Amino acid sequence: MILQSEVYKIGRIGKPHGVKGEVTMQVDDDVFDRVDADCLILCVDGILVPFFMEEYRFRSDSSALIKFEDVDTMEQARELTNCEVFFPRRQADGDDEEYTWQYLVGFDIVDAATTRRVGRIERIDDSTANVLFCLDNGTLIPATDELVEQVDTDGHRIVMRLPEGLLAL
């Protein structure tokens, strides 16, 4: 059984493309391409299920066409519409490149000055040039490299030097 803590969200399945089982995927993180992965994890009816890829190709930076094994008809592909797509953290850990913002969802933010837990990253707001960590307690933290002191991937925590008064806002 695949646990939610073992994966992170990298996209969502869109509509079927053509009649041979291919689907579109809105891509938030292209880690599966960088590490040459064989499968993606889809959330089907609340259960995380591995789907092996036969082939894929990017349509743009944020969209890909994917053909999964044993998904051979438009009807089968349609059943996957709106499924969230996840990737195993352990496979992404082997990626030599820097971690993407999406990889950090679920990590705890710790204030370097007080060593106190500030909150857990619930989502990333990258709708503007100023990317924000949106924490589970409603706090917004600027997601800038200048504030990050340490990223502990094993402990799923980020130690940040937070500007004085930021948490009082």
mmCIF file of C-alpha atoms in Angstrom, residues 5-141:
data_model
loop_
_atom_site.group_PDB
_atom_site.id
_atom_site.type_symbol
_atom_site.label_atom_id
_atom_site.label_comp_id
_atom_site.label_asym_id
_atom_site.label_seq_id
_atom_site.Cartn_x
_atom_site.Cartn_y
_atom_site.Cartn_z
ATOM 1 C CA SER A 5 3.586 10.632 3.075
ATOM 2 C CA GLU A 6 5.637 8.647 0.539
ATOM 3 C CA VAL A 7 4.519 10.715 -2.462
ATOM 4 C CA TYR A 8 3.977 14.315 -3.509
ATOM 5 C CA LYS A 9 1.610 15.823 -6.050
ATOM 6 C CA ILE A 10 3.036 16.633 -9.478
ATOM 7 C CA GLY A 11 -0.098 17.191 -11.560
ATOM 8 C CA ARG A 12 -3.621 16.222 -12.579
ATOM 9 C CA ILE A 13 -5.011 14.064 -15.394
ATOM 10 C CA GLY A 14 -7.153 15.955 -17.893
ATOM 11 C CA LYS A 15 -9.265 14.749 -20.788
ATOM 12 C CA PRO A 16 -8.552 11.753 -23.011
ATOM 13 C CA HIS A 17 -6.548 12.549 -26.135
ATOM 14 C CA GLY A 18 -7.596 10.515 -29.146
ATOM 15 C CA VAL A 19 -9.201 7.077 -29.066
ATOM 16 C CA LYS A 20 -6.286 4.831 -28.049
ATOM 17 C CA GLY A 21 -6.149 5.559 -24.316
ATOM 18 C CA GLU A 22 -3.822 8.549 -24.234
ATOM 19 C CA VAL A 23 -4.545 11.245 -21.608
ATOM 20 C CA THR A 24 -3.487 14.830 -21.069
ATOM 21 C CA MET A 25 -1.765 15.744 -17.822
ATOM 22 C CA GLN A 26 -1.373 19.203 -16.319
ATOM 23 C CA VAL A 27 2.209 19.100 -15.036
ATOM 24 C CA ASP A 28 3.324 20.992 -11.911
ATOM 25 C CA ASP A 29 6.659 19.144 -11.688
ATOM 26 C CA ASP A 30 8.427 17.245 -14.496
ATOM 27 C CA VAL A 31 10.474 15.076 -12.099
ATOM 28 C CA PHE A 32 9.274 11.893 -13.857
ATOM 29 C CA ASP A 33 11.118 13.067 -16.986
ATOM 30 C CA ARG A 34 14.302 14.101 -15.152
ATOM 31 C CA VAL A 35 14.715 10.776 -13.304
ATOM 32 C CA ASP A 36 13.477 8.571 -16.160
ATOM 33 C CA ALA A 37 10.600 7.042 -14.165
ATOM 34 C CA ASP A 38 8.588 4.014 -15.297
ATOM 35 C CA CYS A 39 5.368 4.838 -13.473
ATOM 36 C CA LEU A 40 3.291 7.568 -11.902
ATOM 37 C CA ILE A 41 0.980 7.250 -8.903
ATOM 38 C CA LEU A 42 -2.664 8.213 -9.500
ATOM 39 C CA CYS A 43 -5.268 8.768 -6.816
ATOM 40 C CA VAL A 44 -8.206 6.632 -7.994
ATOM 41 C CA ASP A 45 -11.262 6.688 -5.720
ATOM 42 C CA GLY A 46 -9.065 7.779 -2.805
ATOM 43 C CA ILE A 47 -6.508 5.010 -3.294
ATOM 44 C CA LEU A 48 -2.951 5.623 -4.548
ATOM 45 C CA VAL A 49 -2.366 3.304 -7.514
ATOM 46 C CA PRO A 50 0.784 2.957 -9.660
ATOM 47 C CA PHE A 51 0.247 3.334 -13.417
ATOM 48 C CA PHE A 52 3.095 2.300 -15.707
ATOM 49 C CA MET A 53 3.797 4.571 -18.665
ATOM 50 C CA GLU A 54 4.215 3.207 -22.171
ATOM 51 C CA GLU A 55 5.205 6.606 -23.505
ATOM 52 C CA TYR A 56 4.768 10.326 -22.949
ATOM 53 C CA ARG A 57 5.556 13.589 -24.689
ATOM 54 C CA PHE A 58 5.338 17.171 -23.578
ATOM 55 C CA ARG A 59 2.963 19.550 -25.328
ATOM 56 C CA SER A 60 4.237 22.542 -23.338
ATOM 57 C CA ASP A 61 6.062 23.262 -20.073
ATOM 58 C CA SER A 62 2.845 22.565 -18.173
ATOM 59 C CA SER A 63 1.137 19.859 -20.247
ATOM 60 C CA ALA A 64 2.018 16.332 -21.367
ATOM 61 C CA LEU A 65 0.325 13.520 -23.260
ATOM 62 C CA ILE A 66 0.706 10.141 -21.540
ATOM 63 C CA LYS A 67 -0.132 6.601 -22.603
ATOM 64 C CA PHE A 68 -0.425 4.203 -19.657
ATOM 65 C CA GLU A 69 -0.149 0.416 -19.942
ATOM 66 C CA ASP A 70 -3.541 -1.352 -20.092
ATOM 67 C CA VAL A 71 -5.392 1.901 -20.807
ATOM 68 C CA ASP A 72 -6.238 1.315 -24.462
ATOM 69 C CA THR A 73 -9.563 3.025 -25.113
ATOM 70 C CA MET A 74 -11.047 6.493 -24.777
ATOM 71 C CA GLU A 75 -13.511 5.114 -22.225
ATOM 72 C CA GLN A 76 -10.715 3.732 -20.023
ATOM 73 C CA ALA A 77 -8.826 7.033 -20.317
ATOM 74 C CA ARG A 78 -11.965 9.002 -19.433
ATOM 75 C CA GLU A 79 -12.162 7.125 -16.098
ATOM 76 C CA LEU A 80 -8.842 8.746 -15.121
ATOM 77 C CA THR A 81 -10.032 12.321 -15.797
ATOM 78 C CA ASN A 82 -9.348 14.635 -12.833
ATOM 79 C CA CYS A 83 -7.219 12.074 -10.972
ATOM 80 C CA GLU A 84 -4.401 13.732 -9.063
ATOM 81 C CA VAL A 85 -0.934 12.515 -10.083
ATOM 82 C CA PHE A 86 1.801 11.852 -7.534
ATOM 83 C CA PHE A 87 5.457 10.859 -7.577
ATOM 84 C CA PRO A 88 7.414 8.790 -5.007
ATOM 85 C CA ARG A 89 9.612 10.981 -2.802
ATOM 86 C CA ARG A 90 12.321 8.292 -2.653
ATOM 87 C CA GLN A 91 12.733 8.391 -6.439
ATOM 88 C CA ALA A 92 12.852 12.185 -6.461
ATOM 89 C CA ASP A 93 15.498 12.106 -3.703
ATOM 90 C CA GLY A 94 17.876 10.610 -6.270
ATOM 91 C CA ASP A 95 17.398 13.610 -8.554
ATOM 92 C CA ASP A 96 20.658 15.595 -8.698
ATOM 93 C CA GLU A 97 18.855 18.819 -9.500
ATOM 94 C CA GLU A 98 17.397 21.120 -6.859
ATOM 95 C CA TYR A 99 14.045 20.159 -5.395
ATOM 96 C CA THR A 100 10.972 21.762 -6.887
ATOM 97 C CA TRP A 101 8.531 23.780 -4.791
ATOM 98 C CA GLN A 102 5.903 21.011 -5.125
ATOM 99 C CA TYR A 103 8.287 18.486 -3.574
ATOM 100 C CA LEU A 104 8.266 20.573 -0.374
ATOM 101 C CA VAL A 105 4.493 20.324 0.197
ATOM 102 C CA GLY A 106 4.011 18.476 3.494
ATOM 103 C CA PHE A 107 7.287 19.694 4.998
ATOM 104 C CA ASP A 108 7.284 21.507 8.362
ATOM 105 C CA ILE A 109 8.685 25.044 8.559
ATOM 106 C CA VAL A 110 10.916 25.631 11.602
ATOM 107 C CA ASP A 111 12.046 29.096 12.736
ATOM 108 C CA ALA A 112 15.865 29.042 12.970
ATOM 109 C CA ALA A 113 15.929 31.696 15.721
ATOM 110 C CA THR A 114 13.539 29.912 18.093
ATOM 111 C CA THR A 115 13.701 26.313 16.720
ATOM 112 C CA ARG A 116 9.912 26.397 16.986
ATOM 113 C CA ARG A 117 7.682 24.699 14.407
ATOM 114 C CA VAL A 118 5.778 27.402 12.515
ATOM 115 C CA GLY A 119 3.486 25.116 10.496
ATOM 116 C CA ARG A 120 3.254 22.555 7.709
ATOM 117 C CA ILE A 121 3.340 23.535 4.039
ATOM 118 C CA GLU A 122 -0.147 22.816 2.705
ATOM 119 C CA ARG A 123 0.337 24.256 -0.773
ATOM 120 C CA ILE A 124 2.559 26.546 -2.830
ATOM 121 C CA ASP A 125 1.244 29.831 -4.242
ATOM 122 C CA ASP A 126 3.287 30.486 -7.350
ATOM 123 C CA SER A 127 0.678 32.611 -9.103
ATOM 124 C CA THR A 128 2.967 35.666 -8.854
ATOM 125 C CA ALA A 129 6.714 36.249 -9.037
ATOM 126 C CA ASN A 130 6.806 36.100 -5.208
ATOM 127 C CA VAL A 131 6.300 32.414 -4.400
ATOM 128 C CA LEU A 132 4.698 31.715 -1.007
ATOM 129 C CA PHE A 133 4.518 28.713 1.293
ATOM 130 C CA CYS A 134 0.871 28.469 2.418
ATOM 131 C CA LEU A 135 0.891 26.759 5.802
ATOM 132 C CA ASP A 136 -1.827 24.637 7.381
ATOM 133 C CA ASN A 137 -2.448 27.342 9.994
ATOM 134 C CA GLY A 138 -3.081 30.076 7.391
ATOM 135 C CA THR A 139 0.390 31.643 7.669
ATOM 136 C CA LEU A 140 2.064 32.768 4.438
ATOM 137 C CA ILE A 141 5.875 32.566 4.279
#
